[in-house]
């Protein structure tokens, strides 16, 4: 990965992860995964005002996670898959690291289990 591309991607990712840090915004994204919705439709299940939902939508829009259209009186919001995909791609880079770490842990646990079985067998036969 080129350093310049990485820095440019980091700037956008900072906004994405900051937006995703809030549970209300994550819930809004989950709702929009079912399809576009107006502010009123998005606000319905929440115990916060429509202006508060609008502020959350602005954060999500600035982060590039949603886009909004003007449809007469309605401003429906919908997910922007490309930005979410970029965040997932960045996280996926660490998958190899975690898989390797978990494999090493599995190896240690198997070795410890084998040692315990040998000690138990030695005690049973009197070869302690």
PDB file of N, CA, C and O in Angstrom, residues 30-91:
ATOM      1  N   UNK A  30     -28.204   0.564  10.542  1.00  0.00           N
ATOM      2  CA  UNK A  30     -28.902  -0.723  10.488  1.00  0.00           C
ATOM      3  C   UNK A  30     -30.290  -0.549   9.896  1.00  0.00           C
ATOM      4  O   UNK A  30     -30.744  -1.377   9.093  1.00  0.00           O
ATOM      5  N   UNK A  31     -30.970   0.515  10.280  1.00  0.00           N
ATOM      6  CA  UNK A  31     -32.303   0.779   9.721  1.00  0.00           C
ATOM      7  C   UNK A  31     -32.204   1.021   8.216  1.00  0.00           C
ATOM      8  O   UNK A  31     -33.004   0.511   7.436  1.00  0.00           O
ATOM      9  N   UNK A  32     -31.204   1.793   7.791  1.00  0.00           N
ATOM     10  CA  UNK A  32     -31.060   2.111   6.368  1.00  0.00           C
ATOM     11  C   UNK A  32     -30.608   0.902   5.546  1.00  0.00           C
ATOM     12  O   UNK A  32     -30.751   0.903   4.331  1.00  0.00           O
ATOM     13  N   UNK A  33     -30.087  -0.117   6.194  1.00  0.00           N
ATOM     14  CA  UNK A  33     -29.738  -1.351   5.477  1.00  0.00           C
ATOM     15  C   UNK A  33     -30.994  -2.009   4.910  1.00  0.00           C
ATOM     16  O   UNK A  33     -30.920  -2.766   3.946  1.00  0.00           O
ATOM     17  N   UNK A  34     -32.159  -1.700   5.490  1.00  0.00           N
ATOM     18  CA  UNK A  34     -33.431  -2.227   4.992  1.00  0.00           C
ATOM     19  C   UNK A  34     -33.992  -1.408   3.839  1.00  0.00           C
ATOM     20  O   UNK A  34     -34.981  -1.798   3.236  1.00  0.00           O
ATOM     21  N   UNK A  35     -33.404  -0.250   3.566  1.00  0.00           N
ATOM     22  CA  UNK A  35     -33.868   0.611   2.480  1.00  0.00           C
ATOM     23  C   UNK A  35     -33.915   2.059   2.916  1.00  0.00           C
ATOM     24  O   UNK A  35     -33.829   2.377   4.105  1.00  0.00           O
ATOM     25  N   UNK A  36     -34.061   2.951   1.932  1.00  0.00           N
ATOM     26  CA  UNK A  36     -34.060   4.373   2.249  1.00  0.00           C
ATOM     27  C   UNK A  36     -35.236   4.738   3.151  1.00  0.00           C
ATOM     28  O   UNK A  36     -36.255   4.039   3.183  1.00  0.00           O
ATOM     29  N   UNK A  37     -35.062   5.839   3.896  1.00  0.00           N
ATOM     30  CA  UNK A  37     -36.087   6.273   4.832  1.00  0.00           C
ATOM     31  C   UNK A  37     -35.978   7.771   5.061  1.00  0.00           C
ATOM     32  O   UNK A  37     -34.901   8.356   4.933  1.00  0.00           O
ATOM     33  N   UNK A  38     -37.095   8.374   5.415  1.00  0.00           N
ATOM     34  CA  UNK A  38     -37.124   9.796   5.747  1.00  0.00           C
ATOM     35  C   UNK A  38     -36.670   9.978   7.196  1.00  0.00           C
ATOM     36  O   UNK A  38     -36.581   9.013   7.968  1.00  0.00           O
ATOM     37  N   UNK A  39     -36.438  11.241   7.582  1.00  0.00           N
ATOM     38  CA  UNK A  39     -36.050  11.531   8.960  1.00  0.00           C
ATOM     39  C   UNK A  39     -37.132  11.043   9.921  1.00  0.00           C
ATOM     40  O   UNK A  39     -36.829  10.430  10.949  1.00  0.00           O
ATOM     41  N   UNK A  40     -38.384  11.282   9.594  1.00  0.00           N
ATOM     42  CA  UNK A  40     -39.485  10.854  10.462  1.00  0.00           C
ATOM     43  C   UNK A  40     -39.500   9.335  10.615  1.00  0.00           C
ATOM     44  O   UNK A  40     -39.696   8.809  11.715  1.00  0.00           O
ATOM     45  N   UNK A  41     -39.280   8.619   9.513  1.00  0.00           N
ATOM     46  CA  UNK A  41     -39.259   7.150   9.568  1.00  0.00           C
ATOM     47  C   UNK A  41     -38.083   6.649  10.387  1.00  0.00           C
ATOM     48  O   UNK A  41     -38.207   5.680  11.141  1.00  0.00           O
ATOM     49  N   UNK A  42     -36.950   7.320  10.252  1.00  0.00           N
ATOM     50  CA  UNK A  42     -35.754   6.922  11.007  1.00  0.00           C
ATOM     51  C   UNK A  42     -35.940   7.235  12.482  1.00  0.00           C
ATOM     52  O   UNK A  42     -35.568   6.443  13.357  1.00  0.00           O
ATOM     53  N   UNK A  43     -36.555   8.379  12.791  1.00  0.00           N
ATOM     54  CA  UNK A  43     -36.705   8.830  14.179  1.00  0.00           C
ATOM     55  C   UNK A  43     -37.732   8.013  14.961  1.00  0.00           C
ATOM     56  O   UNK A  43     -37.654   7.953  16.193  1.00  0.00           O
ATOM     57  N   UNK A  44     -38.673   7.383  14.279  1.00  0.00           N
ATOM     58  CA  UNK A  44     -39.804   6.715  14.947  1.00  0.00           C
ATOM     59  C   UNK A  44     -39.401   5.806  16.116  1.00  0.00           C
ATOM     60  O   UNK A  44     -39.979   5.925  17.192  1.00  0.00           O
ATOM     61  N   UNK A  45     -38.434   4.898  15.969  1.00  0.00           N
ATOM     62  CA  UNK A  45     -38.142   3.994  17.092  1.00  0.00           C
ATOM     63  C   UNK A  45     -37.277   4.611  18.202  1.00  0.00           C
ATOM     64  O   UNK A  45     -37.082   4.000  19.245  1.00  0.00           O
ATOM     65  N   UNK A  46     -36.765   5.814  17.977  1.00  0.00           N
ATOM     66  CA  UNK A  46     -35.858   6.428  18.950  1.00  0.00           C
ATOM     67  C   UNK A  46     -36.616   7.344  19.898  1.00  0.00           C
ATOM     68  O   UNK A  46     -37.640   7.906  19.551  1.00  0.00           O
ATOM     69  N   UNK A  47     -36.076   7.513  21.080  1.00  0.00           N
ATOM     70  CA  UNK A  47     -36.660   8.426  22.051  1.00  0.00           C
ATOM     71  C   UNK A  47     -35.920   9.756  22.039  1.00  0.00           C
ATOM     72  O   UNK A  47     -35.674  10.358  23.086  1.00  0.00           O
ATOM     73  N   UNK A  48     -35.546  10.196  20.836  1.00  0.00           N
ATOM     74  CA  UNK A  48     -34.904  11.502  20.673  1.00  0.00           C
ATOM     75  C   UNK A  48     -35.645  12.258  19.582  1.00  0.00           C
ATOM     76  O   UNK A  48     -36.393  11.669  18.797  1.00  0.00           O
ATOM     77  N   UNK A  49     -35.422  13.554  19.527  1.00  0.00           N
ATOM     78  CA  UNK A  49     -36.161  14.409  18.601  1.00  0.00           C
ATOM     79  C   UNK A  49     -35.705  14.218  17.147  1.00  0.00           C
ATOM     80  O   UNK A  49     -34.604  13.729  16.883  1.00  0.00           O
ATOM     81  N   UNK A  50     -36.566  14.644  16.228  1.00  0.00           N
ATOM     82  CA  UNK A  50     -36.186  14.611  14.812  1.00  0.00           C
ATOM     83  C   UNK A  50     -34.981  15.505  14.530  1.00  0.00           C
ATOM     84  O   UNK A  50     -34.101  15.110  13.754  1.00  0.00           O
ATOM     85  N   UNK A  51     -34.877  16.703  15.156  1.00  0.00           N
ATOM     86  CA  UNK A  51     -33.658  17.501  14.936  1.00  0.00           C
ATOM     87  C   UNK A  51     -32.386  16.763  15.382  1.00  0.00           C
ATOM     88  O   UNK A  51     -31.343  16.878  14.743  1.00  0.00           O
ATOM     89  N   UNK A  52     -32.476  15.989  16.463  1.00  0.00           N
ATOM     90  CA  UNK A  52     -31.308  15.213  16.912  1.00  0.00           C
ATOM     91  C   UNK A  52     -30.973  14.134  15.887  1.00  0.00           C
ATOM     92  O   UNK A  52     -29.793  13.912  15.577  1.00  0.00           O
ATOM     93  N   UNK A  53     -31.999  13.486  15.344  1.00  0.00           N
ATOM     94  CA  UNK A  53     -31.771  12.489  14.283  1.00  0.00           C
ATOM     95  C   UNK A  53     -31.140  13.167  13.078  1.00  0.00           C
ATOM     96  O   UNK A  53     -30.203  12.632  12.470  1.00  0.00           O
ATOM     97  N   UNK A  54     -31.610  14.360  12.737  1.00  0.00           N
ATOM     98  CA  UNK A  54     -31.039  15.101  11.600  1.00  0.00           C
ATOM     99  C   UNK A  54     -29.562  15.390  11.815  1.00  0.00           C
ATOM    100  O   UNK A  54     -28.760  15.302  10.881  1.00  0.00           O
ATOM    101  N   UNK A  55     -29.192  15.716  13.050  1.00  0.00           N
ATOM    102  CA  UNK A  55     -27.767  15.964  13.344  1.00  0.00           C
ATOM    103  C   UNK A  55     -26.953  14.682  13.157  1.00  0.00           C
ATOM    104  O   UNK A  55     -25.851  14.713  12.605  1.00  0.00           O
ATOM    105  N   UNK A  56     -27.504  13.563  13.599  1.00  0.00           N
ATOM    106  CA  UNK A  56     -26.811  12.282  13.396  1.00  0.00           C
ATOM    107  C   UNK A  56     -26.684  11.994  11.903  1.00  0.00           C
ATOM    108  O   UNK A  56     -25.635  11.519  11.440  1.00  0.00           O
ATOM    109  N   UNK A  57     -27.728  12.267  11.144  1.00  0.00           N
ATOM    110  CA  UNK A  57     -27.684  12.031   9.699  1.00  0.00           C
ATOM    111  C   UNK A  57     -26.622  12.896   9.033  1.00  0.00           C
ATOM    112  O   UNK A  57     -25.938  12.451   8.115  1.00  0.00           O
ATOM    113  N   UNK A  58     -26.450  14.141   9.508  1.00  0.00           N
ATOM    114  CA  UNK A  58     -25.419  15.021   8.946  1.00  0.00           C
ATOM    115  C   UNK A  58     -24.026  14.446   9.190  1.00  0.00           C
ATOM    116  O   UNK A  58     -23.160  14.500   8.318  1.00  0.00           O
ATOM    117  N   UNK A  59     -23.800  13.889  10.378  1.00  0.00           N
ATOM    118  CA  UNK A  59     -22.504  13.269  10.682  1.00  0.00           C
ATOM    119  C   UNK A  59     -22.266  12.087   9.744  1.00  0.00           C
ATOM    120  O   UNK A  59     -21.178  11.938   9.173  1.00  0.00           O
ATOM    121  N   UNK A  60     -23.289  11.254   9.584  1.00  0.00           N
ATOM    122  CA  UNK A  60     -23.164  10.087   8.694  1.00  0.00           C
ATOM    123  C   UNK A  60     -22.948  10.522   7.250  1.00  0.00           C
ATOM    124  O   UNK A  60     -22.167   9.902   6.525  1.00  0.00           O
ATOM    125  N   UNK A  61     -23.610  11.596   6.849  1.00  0.00           N
ATOM    126  CA  UNK A  61     -23.458  12.098   5.477  1.00  0.00           C
ATOM    127  C   UNK A  61     -22.058  12.667   5.259  1.00  0.00           C
ATOM    128  O   UNK A  61     -21.413  12.378   4.250  1.00  0.00           O
ATOM    129  N   UNK A  62     -21.556  13.447   6.228  1.00  0.00           N
ATOM    130  CA  UNK A  62     -20.196  13.995   6.107  1.00  0.00           C
ATOM    131  C   UNK A  62     -19.147  12.893   6.070  1.00  0.00           C
ATOM    132  O   UNK A  62     -18.117  13.021   5.417  1.00  0.00           O
ATOM    133  N   UNK A  63     -19.409  11.795   6.767  1.00  0.00           N
ATOM    134  CA  UNK A  63     -18.474  10.666   6.765  1.00  0.00           C
ATOM    135  C   UNK A  63     -18.586   9.847   5.481  1.00  0.00           C
ATOM    136  O   UNK A  63     -17.771   8.961   5.238  1.00  0.00           O
ATOM    137  N   UNK A  64     -19.592  10.138   4.671  1.00  0.00           N
ATOM    138  CA  UNK A  64     -19.766   9.415   3.414  1.00  0.00           C
ATOM    139  C   UNK A  64     -20.476   8.084   3.552  1.00  0.00           C
ATOM    140  O   UNK A  64     -20.444   7.263   2.649  1.00  0.00           O
ATOM    141  N   UNK A  65     -21.112   7.862   4.702  1.00  0.00           N
ATOM    142  CA  UNK A  65     -21.787   6.590   4.934  1.00  0.00           C
ATOM    143  C   UNK A  65     -23.213   6.566   4.392  1.00  0.00           C
ATOM    144  O   UNK A  65     -23.767   5.498   4.160  1.00  0.00           O
ATOM    145  N   UNK A  66     -23.811   7.746   4.241  1.00  0.00           N
ATOM    146  CA  UNK A  66     -25.154   7.830   3.669  1.00  0.00           C
ATOM    147  C   UNK A  66     -25.182   8.966   2.658  1.00  0.00           C
ATOM    148  O   UNK A  66     -24.282   9.814   2.623  1.00  0.00           O
ATOM    149  N   UNK A  67     -26.220   8.963   1.855  1.00  0.00           N
ATOM    150  CA  UNK A  67     -26.484  10.097   0.981  1.00  0.00           C
ATOM    151  C   UNK A  67     -27.964  10.421   1.088  1.00  0.00           C
ATOM    152  O   UNK A  67     -28.774   9.557   1.424  1.00  0.00           O
ATOM    153  N   UNK A  68     -28.284  11.694   0.841  1.00  0.00           N
ATOM    154  CA  UNK A  68     -29.665  12.125   0.977  1.00  0.00           C
ATOM    155  C   UNK A  68     -30.090  12.848  -0.287  1.00  0.00           C
ATOM    156  O   UNK A  68     -29.325  13.599  -0.880  1.00  0.00           O
ATOM    157  N   UNK A  69     -31.339  12.630  -0.686  1.00  0.00           N
ATOM    158  CA  UNK A  69     -31.926  13.286  -1.842  1.00  0.00           C
ATOM    159  C   UNK A  69     -33.039  14.208  -1.378  1.00  0.00           C
ATOM    160  O   UNK A  69     -33.555  14.070  -0.272  1.00  0.00           O
ATOM    161  N   UNK A  70     -33.384  15.141  -2.244  1.00  0.00           N
ATOM    162  CA  UNK A  70     -34.549  15.969  -1.982  1.00  0.00           C
ATOM    163  C   UNK A  70     -35.657  15.433  -2.862  1.00  0.00           C
ATOM    164  O   UNK A  70     -35.540  15.364  -4.080  1.00  0.00           O
ATOM    165  N   UNK A  71     -36.728  14.999  -2.221  1.00  0.00           N
ATOM    166  CA  UNK A  71     -37.868  14.418  -2.924  1.00  0.00           C
ATOM    167  C   UNK A  71     -39.110  15.155  -2.429  1.00  0.00           C
ATOM    168  O   UNK A  71     -39.754  14.723  -1.469  1.00  0.00           O
ATOM    169  N   UNK A  72     -39.382  16.304  -3.029  1.00  0.00           N
ATOM    170  CA  UNK A  72     -40.473  17.195  -2.601  1.00  0.00           C
ATOM    171  C   UNK A  72     -40.233  17.616  -1.158  1.00  0.00           C
ATOM    172  O   UNK A  72     -39.257  18.276  -0.860  1.00  0.00           O
ATOM    173  N   UNK A  73     -41.095  17.222  -0.239  1.00  0.00           N
ATOM    174  CA  UNK A  73     -40.961  17.602   1.165  1.00  0.00           C
ATOM    175  C   UNK A  73     -40.056  16.644   1.938  1.00  0.00           C
ATOM    176  O   UNK A  73     -39.697  16.904   3.070  1.00  0.00           O
ATOM    177  N   UNK A  74     -39.721  15.567   1.331  1.00  0.00           N
ATOM    178  CA  UNK A  74     -38.997  14.488   1.981  1.00  0.00           C
ATOM    179  C   UNK A  74     -37.522  14.540   1.614  1.00  0.00           C
ATOM    180  O   UNK A  74     -37.190  14.896   0.506  1.00  0.00           O
ATOM    181  N   UNK A  75     -36.650  14.189   2.536  1.00  0.00           N
ATOM    182  CA  UNK A  75     -35.218  14.049   2.232  1.00  0.00           C
ATOM    183  C   UNK A  75     -34.793  12.648   2.605  1.00  0.00           C
ATOM    184  O   UNK A  75     -34.195  12.438   3.655  1.00  0.00           O
ATOM    185  N   UNK A  76     -35.130  11.661   1.771  1.00  0.00           N
ATOM    186  CA  UNK A  76     -34.794  10.276   2.133  1.00  0.00           C
ATOM    187  C   UNK A  76     -33.274  10.062   2.201  1.00  0.00           C
ATOM    188  O   UNK A  76     -32.513  10.633   1.431  1.00  0.00           O
ATOM    189  N   UNK A  77     -32.883   9.249   3.148  1.00  0.00           N
ATOM    190  CA  UNK A  77     -31.474   8.881   3.324  1.00  0.00           C
ATOM    191  C   UNK A  77     -31.305   7.433   2.927  1.00  0.00           C
ATOM    192  O   UNK A  77     -32.203   6.613   3.108  1.00  0.00           O
ATOM    193  N   UNK A  78     -30.140   7.116   2.385  1.00  0.00           N
ATOM    194  CA  UNK A  78     -29.827   5.729   2.041  1.00  0.00           C
ATOM    195  C   UNK A  78     -28.338   5.498   2.233  1.00  0.00           C
ATOM    196  O   UNK A  78     -27.531   6.424   2.208  1.00  0.00           O
ATOM    197  N   UNK A  79     -27.995   4.238   2.444  1.00  0.00           N
ATOM    198  CA  UNK A  79     -26.594   3.856   2.656  1.00  0.00           C
ATOM    199  C   UNK A  79     -25.764   4.096   1.407  1.00  0.00           C
ATOM    200  O   UNK A  79     -26.254   3.952   0.287  1.00  0.00           O
ATOM    201  N   UNK A  80     -24.496   4.433   1.625  1.00  0.00           N
ATOM    202  CA  UNK A  80     -23.517   4.486   0.540  1.00  0.00           C
ATOM    203  C   UNK A  80     -22.562   3.327   0.774  1.00  0.00           C
ATOM    204  O   UNK A  80     -21.712   3.378   1.661  1.00  0.00           O
ATOM    205  N   UNK A  81     -22.725   2.301   0.027  1.00  0.00           N
ATOM    206  CA  UNK A  81     -21.968   1.061   0.244  1.00  0.00           C
ATOM    207  C   UNK A  81     -20.461   1.231   0.061  1.00  0.00           C
ATOM    208  O   UNK A  81     -19.677   0.574   0.739  1.00  0.00           O
ATOM    209  N   UNK A  82     -20.052   2.113  -0.828  1.00  0.00           N
ATOM    210  CA  UNK A  82     -18.615   2.234  -1.136  1.00  0.00           C
ATOM    211  C   UNK A  82     -17.802   2.634   0.091  1.00  0.00           C
ATOM    212  O   UNK A  82     -16.726   2.103   0.324  1.00  0.00           O
ATOM    213  N   UNK A  83     -18.311   3.582   0.855  1.00  0.00           N
ATOM    214  CA  UNK A  83     -17.567   4.057   2.020  1.00  0.00           C
ATOM    215  C   UNK A  83     -17.489   2.973   3.086  1.00  0.00           C
ATOM    216  O   UNK A  83     -16.437   2.755   3.698  1.00  0.00           O
ATOM    217  N   UNK A  84     -18.598   2.281   3.307  1.00  0.00           N
ATOM    218  CA  UNK A  84     -18.595   1.192   4.284  1.00  0.00           C
ATOM    219  C   UNK A  84     -17.635   0.095   3.821  1.00  0.00           C
ATOM    220  O   UNK A  84     -16.907  -0.471   4.632  1.00  0.00           O
ATOM    221  N   UNK A  85     -17.605  -0.167   2.526  1.00  0.00           N
ATOM    222  CA  UNK A  85     -16.703  -1.191   1.982  1.00  0.00           C
ATOM    223  C   UNK A  85     -15.248  -0.807   2.235  1.00  0.00           C
ATOM    224  O   UNK A  85     -14.422  -1.666   2.544  1.00  0.00           O
ATOM    225  N   UNK A  86     -14.915   0.484   2.128  1.00  0.00           N
ATOM    226  CA  UNK A  86     -13.544   0.923   2.386  1.00  0.00           C
ATOM    227  C   UNK A  86     -13.160   0.665   3.842  1.00  0.00           C
ATOM    228  O   UNK A  86     -12.038   0.229   4.127  1.00  0.00           O
ATOM    229  N   UNK A  87     -14.091   0.898   4.771  1.00  0.00           N
ATOM    230  CA  UNK A  87     -13.820   0.633   6.182  1.00  0.00           C
ATOM    231  C   UNK A  87     -13.642  -0.862   6.422  1.00  0.00           C
ATOM    232  O   UNK A  87     -12.744  -1.288   7.153  1.00  0.00           O
ATOM    233  N   UNK A  88     -14.478  -1.666   5.792  1.00  0.00           N
ATOM    234  CA  UNK A  88     -14.373  -3.123   5.929  1.00  0.00           C
ATOM    235  C   UNK A  88     -13.046  -3.611   5.354  1.00  0.00           C
ATOM    236  O   UNK A  88     -12.370  -4.457   5.951  1.00  0.00           O
ATOM    237  N   UNK A  89     -12.648  -3.060   4.214  1.00  0.00           N
ATOM    238  CA  UNK A  89     -11.359  -3.432   3.610  1.00  0.00           C
ATOM    239  C   UNK A  89     -10.210  -3.124   4.564  1.00  0.00           C
ATOM    240  O   UNK A  89      -9.283  -3.919   4.705  1.00  0.00           O
ATOM    241  N   UNK A  90     -10.258  -1.967   5.203  1.00  0.00           N
ATOM    242  CA  UNK A  90      -9.198  -1.588   6.135  1.00  0.00           C
ATOM    243  C   UNK A  90      -9.155  -2.569   7.300  1.00  0.00           C
ATOM    244  O   UNK A  90      -8.081  -3.026   7.704  1.00  0.00           O
ATOM    245  N   UNK A  91     -10.313  -2.919   7.847  1.00  0.00           N
ATOM    246  CA  UNK A  91     -10.363  -3.877   8.955  1.00  0.00           C
ATOM    247  C   UNK A  91      -9.907  -5.263   8.525  1.00  0.00           C
ATOM    248  O   UNK A  91      -9.277  -5.983   9.294  1.00  0.00           O
TER     249      UNK A  91
END
